[in-house]
Coordinates of C-alpha atoms in Angstrom, one line a residue:
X14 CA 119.1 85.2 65.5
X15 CA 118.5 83.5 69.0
X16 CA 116.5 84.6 71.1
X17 CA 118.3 86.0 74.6
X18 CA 116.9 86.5 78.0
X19 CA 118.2 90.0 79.1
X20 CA 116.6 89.9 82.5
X21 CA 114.2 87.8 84.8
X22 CA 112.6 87.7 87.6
X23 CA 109.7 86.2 89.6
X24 CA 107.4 86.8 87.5
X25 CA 108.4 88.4 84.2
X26 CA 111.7 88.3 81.7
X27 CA 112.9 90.8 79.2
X28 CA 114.0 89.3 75.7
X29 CA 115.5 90.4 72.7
X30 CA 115.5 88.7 69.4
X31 CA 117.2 90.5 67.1
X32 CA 115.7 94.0 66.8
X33 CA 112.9 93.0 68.6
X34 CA 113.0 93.8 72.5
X35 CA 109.7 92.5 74.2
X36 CA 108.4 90.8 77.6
X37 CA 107.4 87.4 78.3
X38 CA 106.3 85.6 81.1
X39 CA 108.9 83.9 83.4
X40 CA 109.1 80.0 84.7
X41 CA 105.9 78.9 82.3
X42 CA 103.1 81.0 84.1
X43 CA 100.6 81.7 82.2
X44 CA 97.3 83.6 83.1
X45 CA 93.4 83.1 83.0
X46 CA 90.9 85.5 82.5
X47 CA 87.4 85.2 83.3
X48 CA 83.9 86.1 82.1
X49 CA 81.6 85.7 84.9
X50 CA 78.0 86.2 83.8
X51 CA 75.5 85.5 86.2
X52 CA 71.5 86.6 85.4
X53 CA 71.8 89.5 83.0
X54 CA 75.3 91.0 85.3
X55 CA 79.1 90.2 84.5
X56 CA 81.3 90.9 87.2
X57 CA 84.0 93.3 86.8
X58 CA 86.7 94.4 89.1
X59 CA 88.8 97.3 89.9
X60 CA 91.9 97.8 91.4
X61 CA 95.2 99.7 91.4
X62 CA 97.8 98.9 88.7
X63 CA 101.1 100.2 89.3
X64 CA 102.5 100.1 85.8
X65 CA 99.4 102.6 85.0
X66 CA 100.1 104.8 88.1
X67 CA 95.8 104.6 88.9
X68 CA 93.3 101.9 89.2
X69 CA 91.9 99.9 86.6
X70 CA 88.1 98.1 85.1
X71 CA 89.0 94.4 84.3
X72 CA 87.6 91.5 83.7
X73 CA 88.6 89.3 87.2
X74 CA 91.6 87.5 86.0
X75 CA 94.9 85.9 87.4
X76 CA 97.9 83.9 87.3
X77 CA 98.0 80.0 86.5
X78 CA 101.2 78.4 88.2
X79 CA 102.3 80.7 90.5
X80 CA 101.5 79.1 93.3
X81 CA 101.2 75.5 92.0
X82 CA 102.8 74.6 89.1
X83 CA 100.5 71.8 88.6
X84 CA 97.4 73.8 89.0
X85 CA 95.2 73.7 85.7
X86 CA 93.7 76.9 83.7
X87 CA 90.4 75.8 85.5
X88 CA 91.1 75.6 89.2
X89 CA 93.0 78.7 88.8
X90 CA 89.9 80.3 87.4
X91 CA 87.7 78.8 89.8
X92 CA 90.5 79.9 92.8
X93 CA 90.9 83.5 91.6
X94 CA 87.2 83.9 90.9
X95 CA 86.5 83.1 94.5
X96 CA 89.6 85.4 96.0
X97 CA 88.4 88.7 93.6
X98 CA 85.1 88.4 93.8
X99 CA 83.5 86.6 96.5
X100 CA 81.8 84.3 93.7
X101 CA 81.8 80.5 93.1
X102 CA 80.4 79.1 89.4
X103 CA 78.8 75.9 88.8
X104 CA 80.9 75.7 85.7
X105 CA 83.4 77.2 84.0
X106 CA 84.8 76.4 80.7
X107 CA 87.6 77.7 78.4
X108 CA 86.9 79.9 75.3
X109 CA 90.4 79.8 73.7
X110 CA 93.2 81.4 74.5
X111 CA 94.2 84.7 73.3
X112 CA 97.1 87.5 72.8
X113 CA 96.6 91.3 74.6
X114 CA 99.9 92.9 73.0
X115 CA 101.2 90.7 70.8
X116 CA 103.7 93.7 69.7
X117 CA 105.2 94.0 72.8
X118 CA 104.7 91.3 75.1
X119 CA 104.4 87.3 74.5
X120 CA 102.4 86.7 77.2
X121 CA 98.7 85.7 76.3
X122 CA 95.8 84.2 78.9
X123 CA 93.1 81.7 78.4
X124 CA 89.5 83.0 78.8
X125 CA 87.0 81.4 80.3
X126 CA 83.2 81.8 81.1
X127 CA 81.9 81.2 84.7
X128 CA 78.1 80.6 85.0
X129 CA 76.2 79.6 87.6
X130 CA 77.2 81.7 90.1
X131 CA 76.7 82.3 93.7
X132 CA 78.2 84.8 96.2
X133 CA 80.0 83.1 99.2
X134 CA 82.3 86.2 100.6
X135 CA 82.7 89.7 100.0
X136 CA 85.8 88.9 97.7
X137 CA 88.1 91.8 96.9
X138 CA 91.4 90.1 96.6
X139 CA 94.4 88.9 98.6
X140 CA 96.0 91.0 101.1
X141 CA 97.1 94.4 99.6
X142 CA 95.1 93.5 96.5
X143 CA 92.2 96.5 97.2
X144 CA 89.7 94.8 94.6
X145 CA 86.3 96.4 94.5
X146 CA 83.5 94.1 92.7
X147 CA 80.9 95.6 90.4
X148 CA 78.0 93.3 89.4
X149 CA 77.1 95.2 86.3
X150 CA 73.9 94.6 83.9
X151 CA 75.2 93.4 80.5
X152 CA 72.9 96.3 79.1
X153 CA 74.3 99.0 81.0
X154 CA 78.0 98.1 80.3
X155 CA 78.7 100.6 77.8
X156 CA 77.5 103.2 80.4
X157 CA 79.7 102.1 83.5
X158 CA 82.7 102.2 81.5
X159 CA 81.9 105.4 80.0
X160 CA 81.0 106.6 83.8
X161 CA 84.3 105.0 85.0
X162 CA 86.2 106.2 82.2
X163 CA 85.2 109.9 83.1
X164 CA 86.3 109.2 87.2
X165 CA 89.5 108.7 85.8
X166 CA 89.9 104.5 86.0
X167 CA 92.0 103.2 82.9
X168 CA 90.1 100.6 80.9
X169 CA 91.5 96.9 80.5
X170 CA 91.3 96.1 76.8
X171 CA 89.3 92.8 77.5
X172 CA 86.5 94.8 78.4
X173 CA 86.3 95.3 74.4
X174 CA 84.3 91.7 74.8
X175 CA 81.7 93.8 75.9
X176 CA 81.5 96.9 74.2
X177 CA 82.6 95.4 71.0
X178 CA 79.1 94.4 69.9
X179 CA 78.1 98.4 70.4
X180 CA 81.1 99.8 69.2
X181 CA 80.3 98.2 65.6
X182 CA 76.7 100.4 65.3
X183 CA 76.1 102.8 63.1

């Protein structure tokens, strides 16, 4: 069977395909996730997600082509690093490019590491956005999620890159 675009809009489109009912990203954006690691901290943000109804812990991330359709992975990266978090990197490079939901949505995002960084404005988003910036130590990650978790925040299942290492100890 063909695959049918049910709905669209600026952003996102609804598809069946068969049985299968899923979401996908509209007009070829695609998104890029970063891991900014800077002395022993990665930076993490939170901020309100409507579909969750509360804020959320992420990794800073955001969308490639929305603004410029010819922008690459990279200079999106570098763009929404800067607009989240305040923070510019020396260099950033692409680890791959992965699935979050494969079951439900096609959308995937290309993560990339940031190093080298160095704080140039308080950050915290676009207007409206509301993003706070933690600059956690990598060896106290495990406890700021578990002291996040417990005010309540929902947990971005990229932050499994850091935990995951833990999570497999006896």
């Amino acid at each position: 069977m063909t695959a049918e675009t049910v709905w669209s809009g600026k952003y996102i489109k609804v598809i069946k395909d068969g049985t299968w009912e899923y979401v996908g990203r509209a007009h070829g954006i695609q998104a890029a996730v970063i891991l900014a690691v800077d002395d022993g901290h990665v930076l993490l943000v939170e901020q309100f997600r409507v579909p969750l109804g509360r804020a959320c812990l992420e990794l800073p991330a955001g969308l490639v082509g929305d603004e410029d359709a010819g922008e690459s992975v990279i200079a999106s990266a570098a763009r929404e690093l800067e607009e989240e978090t305040g923070y510019q990197a020396n260099s950033i490079e692409s680890l791959g490019f992965f699935h979050s939901s494969p079951g439900m949505v096609s959308e995937g995002f290309t993560l990339v590491r940031a190093r080298g960084l160095r704080k140039v404005s308080d950050g915290g988003g676009i207007e409206g956005e509301g993003i706070t910036v933690h600059r956690v130590p990598v060896t106290e990650i495990a406890a700021f999620v578990a002291a996040k978790r417990a005010e309540g925040l929902a947990m971005d299942v990229k932050l499994l890159l850091l935990l995951g290492a833990g999570m497999l100890s006896d």
